[in-house]
Short mmCIF file of C-alpha atoms in Angstrom, two decimals:
data_model
loop_
_atom_site.label_atom_id
_atom_site.label_comp_id
_atom_site.label_asym_id
_atom_site.label_seq_id
_atom_site.Cartn_x
_atom_site.Cartn_y
_atom_site.Cartn_z
CA MET A 19 16.13 -9.99 -10.37
CA VAL A 20 12.53 -10.67 -9.39
CA ALA A 21 11.93 -12.83 -6.32
CA ASP A 22 9.79 -15.33 -8.25
CA THR A 23 11.94 -16.30 -11.23
CA ASP A 24 9.06 -18.34 -12.67
CA LEU A 25 7.56 -15.00 -13.72
CA THR A 26 10.40 -14.27 -16.14
CA GLU A 27 12.07 -16.05 -19.00
CA ALA A 28 15.53 -14.59 -18.36
CA TYR A 29 17.47 -12.09 -16.27
CA ILE A 30 19.93 -9.57 -17.69
CA GLY A 31 22.04 -7.92 -15.00
CA LEU A 32 25.41 -6.45 -14.24
CA ASP A 33 28.43 -7.92 -12.48
CA ASN A 34 28.13 -5.50 -9.57
CA ARG A 35 30.67 -7.31 -7.41
CA ASN A 36 33.32 -6.93 -10.07
CA ALA A 37 32.54 -3.21 -10.35
CA GLY A 38 33.52 -2.86 -6.70
CA GLU A 39 36.50 -5.18 -7.00
CA VAL A 40 38.14 -3.22 -9.82
CA CYS A 41 37.93 -0.04 -7.72
CA ALA A 42 39.58 -1.81 -4.79
CA GLU A 43 42.34 -3.17 -7.03
CA ASP A 44 43.19 0.34 -8.21
CA LEU A 45 43.15 1.68 -4.65
CA ILE A 46 45.55 -1.05 -3.51
CA GLU A 47 47.85 -0.23 -6.42
CA ARG A 48 47.84 3.47 -5.52
CA LYS A 49 48.13 2.92 -1.76
CA PRO A 50 50.05 -0.35 -1.29
CA ASP A 51 50.58 0.36 2.42
CA GLY A 52 46.86 0.76 3.04
CA GLY A 53 45.12 3.73 4.59
CA THR A 54 41.82 5.07 5.80
CA LEU A 55 38.58 5.23 3.89
CA VAL A 56 34.92 6.09 4.02
CA ILE A 57 32.28 3.91 2.41
CA ILE A 58 29.10 5.46 1.02
CA GLU A 59 26.47 2.74 0.77
CA SER A 60 22.76 2.10 0.63
CA PRO A 61 21.91 -1.02 2.64
CA ASP A 62 18.40 -1.32 1.20
CA GLN A 63 19.62 -1.58 -2.42
CA ILE A 64 20.88 -5.03 -3.44
CA PRO A 65 23.04 -3.88 -6.41
CA PHE A 66 24.72 -1.26 -4.20
CA ASN A 67 25.40 -3.89 -1.53
CA GLU A 68 27.00 -6.18 -4.13
CA ARG A 69 29.30 -3.35 -5.27
CA ILE A 70 30.43 -2.53 -1.74
CA THR A 71 30.82 -6.22 -0.88
CA GLY A 72 33.07 -6.77 -3.90
CA PHE A 73 35.11 -3.71 -2.92
CA GLU A 74 35.52 -4.76 0.71
CA GLU A 75 36.25 -8.41 -0.03
CA ARG A 76 39.06 -7.37 -2.36
CA LEU A 77 40.52 -5.09 0.35
CA VAL A 78 40.76 -7.83 3.00
CA ASN A 79 44.26 -7.89 4.56
CA SER A 80 45.46 -4.95 2.47
CA GLY A 81 45.87 -2.51 5.35
CA PHE A 82 42.78 -0.37 4.85
CA GLU A 83 40.59 0.77 7.71
CA VAL A 84 37.01 1.94 7.22
CA VAL A 85 36.73 4.97 9.50
CA THR A 86 33.02 5.42 8.89
CA ARG A 87 30.10 4.43 6.71
CA ILE A 88 27.59 6.86 5.30
CA SER A 89 24.17 5.54 4.41
CA GLY A 90 22.63 7.20 1.39
CA SER A 91 19.45 6.47 -0.47
CA GLY A 92 19.40 5.66 -4.17
CA ASP A 93 19.13 9.37 -4.96
CA ALA A 94 22.01 10.20 -2.56
CA VAL A 95 20.04 12.77 -0.57
CA GLY A 96 22.01 13.81 2.51
CA VAL A 97 25.35 12.34 1.46
CA LYS A 98 27.03 15.73 1.03
CA ASP A 99 26.10 16.92 4.53
CA GLN A 100 27.21 13.66 6.10
CA MET A 101 30.49 13.77 4.18
CA LEU A 102 31.13 17.35 5.31
CA GLN A 103 30.65 16.19 8.89
CA VAL A 104 33.17 13.38 8.39
CA LEU A 105 35.67 15.79 6.84
CA SER A 106 35.33 18.16 9.80
CA GLU A 107 36.11 15.30 12.21
CA THR A 108 38.67 13.31 10.23
CA ARG A 109 41.71 14.94 8.70
CA ASP A 110 43.48 11.67 7.93
CA LEU A 111 41.42 10.29 5.06
CA ASP A 112 42.84 8.58 1.99
CA ALA A 113 39.84 7.43 -0.04
CA VAL A 114 36.06 7.28 -0.41
CA MET A 115 34.21 4.44 -2.11
CA CYS A 116 30.73 5.33 -3.39
CA ALA A 117 28.16 2.72 -4.38
CA SER A 118 26.88 5.01 -7.15
CA ASP A 119 27.80 8.03 -9.24
CA ARG A 120 25.06 10.11 -7.60
CA MET A 121 26.75 9.51 -4.27
CA ALA A 122 30.13 10.40 -5.77
CA VAL A 123 28.80 13.74 -7.02
CA GLN A 124 27.73 14.57 -3.47
CA VAL A 125 31.12 13.52 -2.09
CA LEU A 126 32.96 15.61 -4.70
CA GLU A 127 30.86 18.64 -3.76
CA ALA A 128 31.70 18.12 -0.08
CA LEU A 129 35.41 17.77 -0.83
CA ALA A 130 35.35 20.94 -2.93
CA GLU A 131 33.55 22.85 -0.18
CA ALA A 132 36.07 21.60 2.39
CA GLY A 133 39.00 22.46 0.11
CA ARG A 134 40.20 18.85 0.00
CA ARG A 135 41.75 17.54 -3.22
CA ASP A 136 43.91 14.91 -1.53
CA VAL A 137 41.23 12.21 -1.15
CA LEU A 138 40.82 9.52 -3.81
CA VAL A 139 37.18 9.06 -4.86
CA TYR A 140 35.81 5.90 -6.47
CA SER A 141 32.30 5.14 -7.66
CA VAL A 142 30.29 2.66 -9.65
CA GLY A 143 28.45 3.77 -12.76
CA GLY A 144 30.14 5.75 -15.49
CA SER A 145 27.71 8.61 -15.95
CA PRO A 146 28.73 11.51 -18.18
CA GLU A 147 28.72 13.81 -15.13
CA VAL A 148 31.24 11.76 -13.16
CA LYS A 149 33.43 11.06 -16.18
CA GLY A 150 33.39 14.80 -16.91
CA GLU A 151 34.53 15.47 -13.36
CA MET A 152 37.33 12.93 -13.76
CA ALA A 153 38.46 14.67 -16.95
CA GLU A 154 39.11 17.88 -15.04
CA GLY A 155 42.72 18.17 -13.91
CA GLY A 156 43.24 17.85 -10.19
CA SER A 157 39.80 16.37 -9.49
CA PRO A 158 39.69 13.84 -6.65
CA MET A 159 37.56 11.59 -8.91
CA THR A 160 39.98 8.69 -9.35
CA GLY A 161 38.20 5.67 -10.76
CA ILE A 162 34.88 4.20 -11.80
CA GLY A 163 33.68 0.62 -11.75
CA ALA A 164 31.94 1.11 -15.06
CA LEU A 165 28.54 -0.25 -16.01
CA SER A 166 27.49 -0.48 -19.62
CA PRO A 167 23.80 0.18 -20.18
CA ILE A 168 24.49 -0.08 -23.91
CA ASN A 169 25.82 -3.65 -23.63
CA MET A 170 23.07 -4.52 -21.18
CA GLY A 171 20.47 -3.35 -23.70
CA LYS A 172 22.11 -5.36 -26.47
CA ALA A 173 22.10 -8.49 -24.30
CA ALA A 174 18.44 -7.93 -23.40
CA VAL A 175 17.37 -7.51 -27.03
CA SER A 176 19.38 -10.56 -28.13
CA THR A 177 17.85 -12.66 -25.34
CA ALA A 178 14.33 -11.41 -26.05
CA ALA A 179 14.74 -12.27 -29.74
CA ALA A 180 15.90 -15.78 -28.84
CA VAL A 181 12.92 -16.23 -26.50
CA LEU A 182 10.45 -15.05 -29.15
CA ASP A 183 12.07 -17.20 -31.86
CA GLY A 184 12.11 -20.31 -29.66
CA GLU A 185 15.92 -20.49 -29.74
CA ASP A 186 18.26 -21.44 -26.92
CA PHE A 187 19.22 -18.63 -24.52
CA GLU A 188 20.93 -18.11 -21.19
CA LYS A 189 18.52 -17.81 -18.25
CA GLU A 190 20.92 -15.43 -16.48
CA VAL A 191 23.28 -13.03 -18.23
CA TYR A 192 25.67 -10.81 -16.28
CA VAL A 193 27.08 -8.02 -18.41
CA GLU A 194 30.75 -7.31 -17.82
CA THR A 195 31.80 -4.35 -15.71
CA PHE A 196 35.23 -2.76 -16.07
CA PHE A 197 37.43 0.06 -14.77
CA ILE A 198 37.65 3.61 -16.09
CA ASN A 199 40.34 6.05 -14.97
CA ARG A 200 42.19 8.96 -16.53
CA ASP A 201 44.39 6.57 -18.52
CA ASN A 202 41.50 5.18 -20.57
CA LEU A 203 38.84 7.89 -20.17
CA ASN A 204 39.34 9.12 -23.75
CA ILE A 205 38.21 5.71 -25.05
CA TYR A 206 34.81 6.07 -23.34
CA GLY A 207 34.38 9.84 -23.54
CA THR A 208 32.44 12.12 -21.25
CA ASP A 209 29.36 12.87 -23.33
CA GLY A 210 27.43 9.65 -22.80
CA TRP A 211 27.36 6.22 -21.21
CA GLN A 212 29.66 3.45 -22.40
#
């Protein structure tokens, strides 16, 4: 969203908090006694912060301890090396929450290099690459707080048409986010975005 909302007619965005929350809900279900986790974030990116905030707020009082935070940029440069360092220092690790699929790809590479398949990996996005990784048997890729660029585009076009036609429209539209795991992956496929 732009800082000066007077410059725009409407805002079409994603429910980033919910994308983080659905990942946390799955983690709690899989690890009801809690555990240890690493958070991969990007403090200078507002959508990433919303995703991690939703994740952490949902985990409150559920027995999880954040052992470290890795700061990655939007393009995830350096995440793999930092994750390898964490893996060399921390054997007891249950899960990793990534603010984006690009970060998750770096984490998955680090886990593969370290020979670790016992860590649950969550991300936000739903890119073909990460869904493809999830489809592979034994992959640590566990769940995705899925975004839908397709539905976001539809909402934007519908809103733009209403603006141009002088019809009523919502000033702020937040497109639903949802959870993808191996149980429903076949619905969304691995060859494109949902």
